[in-house]
Amino acid sequence: MNTVVALRAAPAPTTAAPVPRPHQGMPPLDTDGDPLSFYEFWPMWAFYPPVALYAAWLMLRHRGVLLPTAANPSFPGGGFVGESKAQILALALRHAPAWTAPFIALDRPTLAEQAVAGSTLDAELDEALARLRDAGLALPVVGKPDLGCRGAGVKLLRDAAALRAYLAAFPRGARLLLQRYVPHEGEAGVFYVRRPGEARGRIVSLTLKYFPYVHGDGRRTLRELILADPRAGRVPHLYLGRHAARLDTVPAAGEAIRLAFAGSHSRGAIFRDGTAFVTPAMEARFEAIARSLPEFHFGRFDIRFADFEAVRRGEAFTIVEVNGAGAESTHIWDRRTPLLAAWRDLMRQYRWLFEIGAANRRRGFRPLDWRSFWRGWRREKALVGVYPATD
């Protein structure tokens, strides 16, 4: 099994961190009003056509269909499609190691490779555990695909049995990441933009991500709690399958059951627009991190933290993912965002993206060629449907 280690991490602590309380360290979750916007879970074909038409106009205006792939020249394909999380996170670890969660990357062998090597699933597990030790990492870790989006295939692997099951379910011939688990409730998406030549960039969007919970009453089953919840009961398909093994159990009175682990809206996380919380200190910190990454101009940092007020001071957070040109200003999924405002903000984002791509083209950076783009897109789409179920 071929293995790539990004960078060596500091040794993991030997004592388990306390389990955080629901939404600990986050601003209070506003639950007044309708828990969902009317368009929040529209299918992609219903929500995105106006944005797609605007993007098509930008392609004509700037004479470049694939200009977004030149937005971040140091990212594979600009981080637009089919990009390797391992390559981008390795770049972040190299230039901003104090702020980035370390990881290892593993390639699952194909059946032919396994036959030649004479390896087994238990051998893969032993290799993974050894590589984690060599990198200074320990279970629990977060498993995620190297190619993927919208939280596909993300799982918290608490022990060796969970890691073995994850390896068994992961498609052969594909690469996966095992990343240090950051055991905090706080999560946010910080969207940064800087045009080439500008002295400073800025945070244009901040999304606060809340993980949904239901609380036991000692009487109702988990299924009944989910269906009775004002929000989860409107989108039960996001949660019921994930918790199928325990749906008919009765949680104890007061027990908090977390319904989703991945901080992805499409996987059930609750998003709130936190852009008004951005401070000069926070913006300065992300400016320094973004400028440390070579030729990074456009994208979203996904971070975890214990105390949001510390993040506002530009302190105490960990980057778990860096998304490039394919990132979205996810504050639009706040249920108070009007549909027209969501479309406006996405169109503005695409305008900046094409302007940055065009500016980089003038500086001598070439967009991805069509063959590479098509190959990356097909590979990503083929894999997303066969990844292990997301936590």
Coordinates of C-alpha atoms in Angstrom, one line a residue:
M1 CA 0.0 0.0 0.0
N2 CA 1.6 3.3 -1.1
T3 CA 1.5 5.9 1.6
V4 CA 2.2 9.6 1.7
V5 CA 2.9 11.4 4.9
A6 CA 2.4 15.2 4.7
L7 CA 4.4 16.4 7.7
R8 CA 5.2 15.0 11.1
A9 CA 2.8 16.1 13.8
A10 CA 3.5 16.9 17.4
P11 CA 2.9 13.8 19.5
A12 CA -0.8 13.3 20.3
P13 CA -1.9 13.7 24.0
T14 CA -2.2 10.5 25.9
T15 CA -5.4 11.5 27.8
A16 CA -8.7 11.8 26.1
A17 CA -10.2 15.3 25.8
P18 CA -13.5 15.9 27.6
V19 CA -16.5 15.6 25.3
P20 CA -17.8 19.2 24.6
R21 CA -21.3 20.2 25.3
P22 CA -23.6 20.8 22.3
H23 CA -22.6 24.1 20.6
Q24 CA -19.9 24.7 23.3
G25 CA -17.7 27.7 22.4
M26 CA -20.2 28.9 19.7
P27 CA -22.4 32.0 19.7
P28 CA -25.9 30.9 20.8
L29 CA -27.8 29.2 18.1
D30 CA -30.8 31.4 17.0
T31 CA -33.8 29.1 16.7
D32 CA -36.5 31.7 16.4
G33 CA -38.7 31.6 13.3
D34 CA -38.8 29.0 10.6
P35 CA -36.0 26.4 11.0
L36 CA -35.5 26.1 7.2
S37 CA -35.6 28.5 4.3
F38 CA -38.1 27.5 1.6
Y39 CA -35.3 26.8 -0.9
E40 CA -32.7 25.4 1.5
F41 CA -32.9 21.8 0.3
W42 CA -34.0 22.4 -3.3
P43 CA -32.3 20.0 -5.7
M44 CA -29.3 21.5 -7.5
W45 CA -31.2 21.6 -10.8
A46 CA -33.7 24.0 -9.2
F47 CA -31.4 26.3 -7.3
Y48 CA -28.3 26.8 -9.4
P49 CA -29.6 27.7 -13.0
P50 CA -29.5 31.5 -12.5
V51 CA -25.9 31.2 -11.1
A52 CA -24.9 28.9 -14.0
L53 CA -26.3 31.4 -16.6
Y54 CA -24.3 34.2 -14.9
A55 CA -21.1 32.0 -14.9
A56 CA -21.7 31.3 -18.6
W57 CA -21.8 35.1 -19.3
L58 CA -18.6 35.5 -17.4
M59 CA -16.9 32.8 -19.5
L60 CA -17.9 34.8 -22.6
R61 CA -16.9 38.1 -21.1
H62 CA -13.4 36.9 -20.0
R63 CA -13.0 34.5 -23.0
G64 CA -12.1 31.6 -20.8
V65 CA -14.4 28.7 -19.8
L66 CA -11.8 27.2 -17.4
L67 CA -10.4 30.5 -16.0
P68 CA -11.4 29.5 -12.4
T69 CA -8.7 26.8 -12.6
A70 CA -6.1 29.6 -12.7
A71 CA -7.4 31.4 -9.6
N72 CA -5.0 29.6 -7.3
P73 CA -1.9 28.6 -9.3
S74 CA -0.3 26.6 -6.5
F75 CA -3.4 24.4 -6.1
P76 CA -4.0 21.5 -8.5
G77 CA -6.5 22.8 -11.0
G78 CA -6.9 25.9 -8.8
G79 CA -8.9 23.8 -6.4
F80 CA -11.9 24.0 -8.8
V81 CA -12.6 20.3 -9.5
G82 CA -11.0 17.0 -8.9
E83 CA -8.4 18.6 -6.6
S84 CA -6.4 16.6 -4.1
K85 CA -7.1 17.5 -0.5
A86 CA -3.7 15.9 0.4
Q87 CA -1.8 18.2 -1.9
I88 CA -3.6 21.3 -0.7
L89 CA -3.3 20.4 3.0
A90 CA 0.3 19.5 2.6
L91 CA 0.9 23.0 1.2
A92 CA -0.9 24.5 4.2
L93 CA 1.1 22.3 6.6
R94 CA 4.3 23.4 4.9
H95 CA 3.6 27.1 5.1
A96 CA 1.2 27.4 8.1
P97 CA 2.0 24.4 10.3
A98 CA 0.9 26.0 13.5
W99 CA -2.7 26.4 12.2
T100 CA -3.3 23.2 10.2
A101 CA -4.3 19.8 11.4
P102 CA -1.7 17.2 10.4
F103 CA -2.7 14.0 8.4
I104 CA -1.4 11.1 6.5
A105 CA -2.6 10.0 3.1
L106 CA -3.1 6.3 2.1
D107 CA -3.7 4.7 -1.2
R108 CA -6.0 1.6 -1.1
P109 CA -4.5 -1.1 -3.3
T110 CA -6.4 -2.4 -6.3
L111 CA -7.2 -6.1 -6.3
A112 CA -4.3 -6.7 -8.7
E113 CA -1.9 -4.8 -6.4
Q114 CA -3.2 -6.7 -3.4
A115 CA -2.7 -10.0 -5.2
V116 CA 0.9 -9.2 -6.2
A117 CA 1.8 -8.0 -2.7
G118 CA -0.1 -10.8 -1.0
S119 CA -1.6 -8.3 1.4
T120 CA -4.8 -8.5 3.4
L121 CA -7.2 -6.0 5.0
D122 CA -5.5 -6.7 8.4
A123 CA -2.2 -5.9 6.8
E124 CA -3.6 -2.6 5.5
L125 CA -4.9 -1.8 9.0
D126 CA -1.5 -2.6 10.5
E127 CA 0.2 -0.4 7.9
A128 CA -2.2 2.5 8.6
L129 CA -1.7 2.3 12.3
A130 CA 2.1 2.2 11.9
R131 CA 2.0 5.2 9.6
L132 CA -0.1 7.1 12.1
R133 CA 2.4 6.3 14.8
D134 CA 5.3 7.4 12.6
A135 CA 3.5 10.7 12.0
G136 CA 2.9 11.3 15.7
L137 CA -0.8 10.7 15.3
A138 CA -3.1 8.5 17.3
L139 CA -6.7 7.3 17.2
P140 CA -9.3 8.8 17.1
V141 CA -8.7 10.4 13.6
V142 CA -11.0 11.7 10.9
G143 CA -11.2 9.7 7.7
K144 CA -12.0 11.6 4.5
P145 CA -11.5 11.0 0.8
D146 CA -8.7 12.8 -1.0
L147 CA -11.1 13.6 -3.9
G148 CA -14.6 14.7 -2.7
C149 CA -16.9 17.4 -1.8
R150 CA -19.9 18.3 0.4
G151 CA -18.7 16.0 3.2
A152 CA -18.8 12.8 1.2
G153 CA -17.1 9.9 3.0
V154 CA -16.2 11.8 6.1
K155 CA -16.2 9.7 9.3
L156 CA -14.9 9.9 12.8
L157 CA -12.8 6.8 13.4
R158 CA -12.5 6.3 17.2
D159 CA -10.7 2.9 17.3
A160 CA -8.9 0.3 15.2
A161 CA -12.2 -1.6 14.5
A162 CA -13.7 1.6 13.0
L163 CA -10.6 2.3 11.0
R164 CA -10.6 -1.3 9.6
A165 CA -14.3 -1.0 8.6
Y166 CA -13.5 2.3 6.9
L167 CA -10.7 0.8 4.9
A168 CA -12.9 -2.1 3.9
A169 CA -15.6 0.2 2.7
F170 CA -13.3 2.6 0.9
P171 CA -13.0 2.1 -2.9
R172 CA -9.9 0.4 -4.1
G173 CA -7.4 2.4 -6.1
A174 CA -8.5 5.6 -4.3
R175 CA -6.6 7.7 -1.8
L176 CA -7.9 8.6 1.7
L177 CA -6.7 10.9 4.4
L178 CA -6.5 10.2 8.1
Q179 CA -6.4 13.6 9.9
R180 CA -5.9 14.5 13.5
Y181 CA -9.3 14.8 15.2
V182 CA -9.9 18.3 16.6
P183 CA -12.4 17.5 19.5
H184 CA -14.2 20.9 19.6
E185 CA -17.8 21.8 18.9
G186 CA -16.9 25.0 17.2
E187 CA -16.6 25.0 13.4
A188 CA -16.7 27.7 10.8
G189 CA -16.1 28.4 7.1
V190 CA -13.9 31.5 6.5
F191 CA -14.1 32.7 2.8
Y192 CA -11.1 34.7 1.7
V193 CA -10.6 36.7 -1.5
R194 CA -7.6 38.7 -2.7
R195 CA -7.1 39.9 -6.3
P196 CA -3.6 39.6 -7.7
G197 CA -1.7 42.9 -7.0
E198 CA -4.0 43.9 -4.1
A199 CA -2.1 44.9 -0.9
R200 CA -4.6 43.0 1.2
G201 CA -7.4 40.5 0.9
R202 CA -10.5 40.2 2.9
I203 CA -12.9 37.8 4.5
V204 CA -16.0 38.1 2.4
S205 CA -18.1 35.4 4.1
L206 CA -18.1 33.7 7.5
T207 CA -20.3 30.7 8.1
L208 CA -20.9 29.4 11.6
K209 CA -21.6 25.6 11.5
Y210 CA -23.7 24.1 14.3
F211 CA -24.1 20.3 14.7
P212 CA -27.7 19.2 15.2
Y213 CA -28.7 17.4 18.4
V214 CA -31.8 15.9 19.9
H215 CA -32.2 15.4 23.6
G216 CA -33.6 12.2 25.2
D217 CA -36.6 12.3 27.5
G218 CA -36.5 8.7 28.7
R219 CA -39.8 7.9 26.9
R220 CA -39.4 8.4 23.1
T221 CA -37.2 6.5 20.8
L222 CA -34.4 8.2 18.8
R223 CA -36.6 7.9 15.7
E224 CA -39.5 9.7 17.4
L225 CA -37.1 12.4 18.7
I226 CA -35.8 13.1 15.2
L227 CA -39.2 13.2 13.6
A228 CA -40.6 15.5 16.4
D229 CA -37.7 17.9 16.1
P230 CA -38.7 21.2 14.5
R231 CA -35.8 21.1 12.0
A232 CA -34.6 17.5 11.8
G233 CA -38.3 16.4 11.4
R234 CA -38.4 18.4 8.2
V235 CA -35.4 16.6 6.7
P236 CA -35.4 13.2 8.4
H237 CA -33.7 11.5 5.4
L238 CA -30.5 13.3 6.4
Y239 CA -30.4 11.5 9.8
L240 CA -32.4 8.3 9.9
G241 CA -30.2 6.2 7.8
R242 CA -27.1 7.4 9.6
H243 CA -28.5 6.3 12.9
A244 CA -30.4 3.2 11.7
A245 CA -28.8 0.9 14.3
R246 CA -30.2 2.8 17.2
L247 CA -33.4 4.4 16.0
D248 CA -35.6 2.2 18.2
T249 CA -33.5 2.7 21.4
V250 CA -34.8 5.1 24.0
P251 CA -32.2 7.7 25.0
A252 CA -32.0 8.6 28.7
A253 CA -33.6 11.8 29.9
G254 CA -31.3 14.7 29.1
E255 CA -29.0 12.7 26.9
A256 CA -27.7 14.7 23.9
I257 CA -27.5 12.8 20.7
R258 CA -25.5 14.4 17.9
L259 CA -27.1 13.8 14.6
A260 CA -24.2 14.7 12.3
F261 CA -20.5 14.8 12.5
A262 CA -19.4 16.4 9.2
G263 CA -19.7 20.2 9.0
S264 CA -21.5 20.0 5.7
H265 CA -24.9 21.6 5.1
S266 CA -26.0 18.8 2.6
R267 CA -25.1 16.3 5.3
G268 CA -27.3 18.0 7.9
A269 CA -25.2 20.6 9.7
I270 CA -27.0 23.9 10.5
F271 CA -25.4 27.0 8.9
R272 CA -25.7 30.6 10.2
D273 CA -24.3 33.7 8.5
G274 CA -21.6 35.0 10.9
T275 CA -20.0 37.6 8.6
A276 CA -21.0 40.4 11.0
F277 CA -18.8 38.8 13.6
V278 CA -15.6 39.3 11.6
T279 CA -13.1 41.5 13.4
P280 CA -9.9 43.3 12.1
A281 CA -7.8 40.9 14.2
M282 CA -9.4 37.9 12.7
E283 CA -9.1 39.3 9.2
A284 CA -5.4 40.1 9.8
R285 CA -4.7 36.5 11.0
F286 CA -6.3 35.0 7.9
E287 CA -4.6 37.5 5.7
A288 CA -1.2 36.3 7.1
I289 CA -2.1 32.6 6.6
A290 CA -3.5 33.2 3.1
R291 CA -0.5 35.2 2.1
S292 CA 1.8 32.5 3.4
L293 CA 0.3 30.0 0.9
P294 CA 2.0 30.6 -2.5
E295 CA -0.3 32.2 -5.1
F296 CA -3.5 31.6 -3.0
H297 CA -6.2 34.2 -3.9
F298 CA -9.6 32.6 -3.5
G299 CA -11.1 30.0 -1.3
R300 CA -12.5 28.9 2.1
F301 CA -10.7 27.8 5.2
D302 CA -12.7 25.3 7.3
I303 CA -11.7 25.6 10.9
R304 CA -12.4 24.1 14.3
F305 CA -12.1 25.8 17.6
A306 CA -13.0 25.7 21.3
D307 CA -13.9 29.4 21.7
F308 CA -15.3 31.6 19.0
E309 CA -14.2 34.7 20.9
A310 CA -10.6 33.6 20.6
V311 CA -11.1 33.1 16.8
R312 CA -12.3 36.7 16.7
R313 CA -9.0 37.7 18.3
G314 CA -7.2 35.8 15.6
E315 CA -6.2 33.0 18.0
A316 CA -6.7 29.3 18.8
F317 CA -8.2 27.6 15.8
T318 CA -7.2 24.7 13.6
I319 CA -7.6 24.5 9.8
V320 CA -9.1 21.1 8.9
E321 CA -9.6 21.9 5.2
V322 CA -8.7 24.5 2.6
N323 CA -11.0 24.7 -0.4
G324 CA -10.0 26.6 -3.5
A325 CA -11.8 27.8 -6.6
G326 CA -14.7 25.3 -6.2
A327 CA -15.5 26.6 -2.7
E328 CA -18.9 28.2 -1.9
S329 CA -19.8 31.1 0.3
T330 CA -21.9 28.9 2.5
H331 CA -23.5 31.6 4.6
I332 CA -26.2 31.6 1.9
W333 CA -27.6 28.5 3.6
D334 CA -28.6 30.5 6.7
R335 CA -32.4 30.0 6.8
R336 CA -32.8 33.8 7.0
T337 CA -31.0 34.5 3.7
P338 CA -33.5 35.5 1.0
L339 CA -33.3 33.5 -2.2
L340 CA -32.4 36.6 -4.3
A341 CA -29.7 37.5 -1.8
A342 CA -28.3 34.0 -2.0
W343 CA -28.1 34.2 -5.8
R344 CA -26.6 37.7 -5.6
D345 CA -23.8 36.6 -3.3
L346 CA -23.0 33.5 -5.4
M347 CA -22.9 35.6 -8.6
R348 CA -20.6 38.1 -6.8
Q349 CA -18.4 35.2 -5.8
Y350 CA -18.2 34.0 -9.4
R351 CA -17.4 37.5 -10.7
W352 CA -14.4 37.7 -8.3
L353 CA -13.3 34.2 -9.3
F354 CA -13.3 35.0 -13.0
E355 CA -11.6 38.3 -12.5
I356 CA -8.9 36.6 -10.5
G357 CA -8.5 33.9 -13.1
A358 CA -8.2 36.5 -15.8
A359 CA -5.7 38.5 -13.9
N360 CA -3.5 35.4 -13.3
R361 CA -3.8 34.5 -17.0
R362 CA -2.3 37.9 -17.8
R363 CA 0.5 37.2 -15.3
G364 CA 1.4 34.0 -17.3
F365 CA -0.5 31.3 -15.5
R366 CA -2.4 28.9 -17.7
P367 CA -5.8 27.5 -16.9
L368 CA -6.2 23.7 -16.8
D369 CA -6.5 22.1 -20.2
W370 CA -9.8 20.4 -21.1
R371 CA -8.5 16.9 -21.0
S372 CA -7.2 17.3 -17.4
F373 CA -10.4 19.0 -16.4
W374 CA -12.6 16.2 -17.8
R375 CA -10.5 13.5 -16.3
G376 CA -10.5 15.1 -12.8
W377 CA -14.3 15.8 -13.0
R378 CA -15.1 12.2 -14.1
R379 CA -12.8 10.7 -11.4
E380 CA -14.4 12.8 -8.6
K381 CA -17.9 12.0 -9.7
A382 CA -17.3 8.3 -10.0
L383 CA -15.8 8.1 -6.5
V384 CA -18.3 10.2 -4.6
G385 CA -21.0 7.7 -5.1
V386 CA -19.0 4.8 -3.7
Y387 CA -17.4 6.3 -0.6
P388 CA -18.4 5.1 2.9
A389 CA -21.5 6.7 4.4
T390 CA -20.8 10.1 6.0
D391 CA -21.1 10.4 9.8

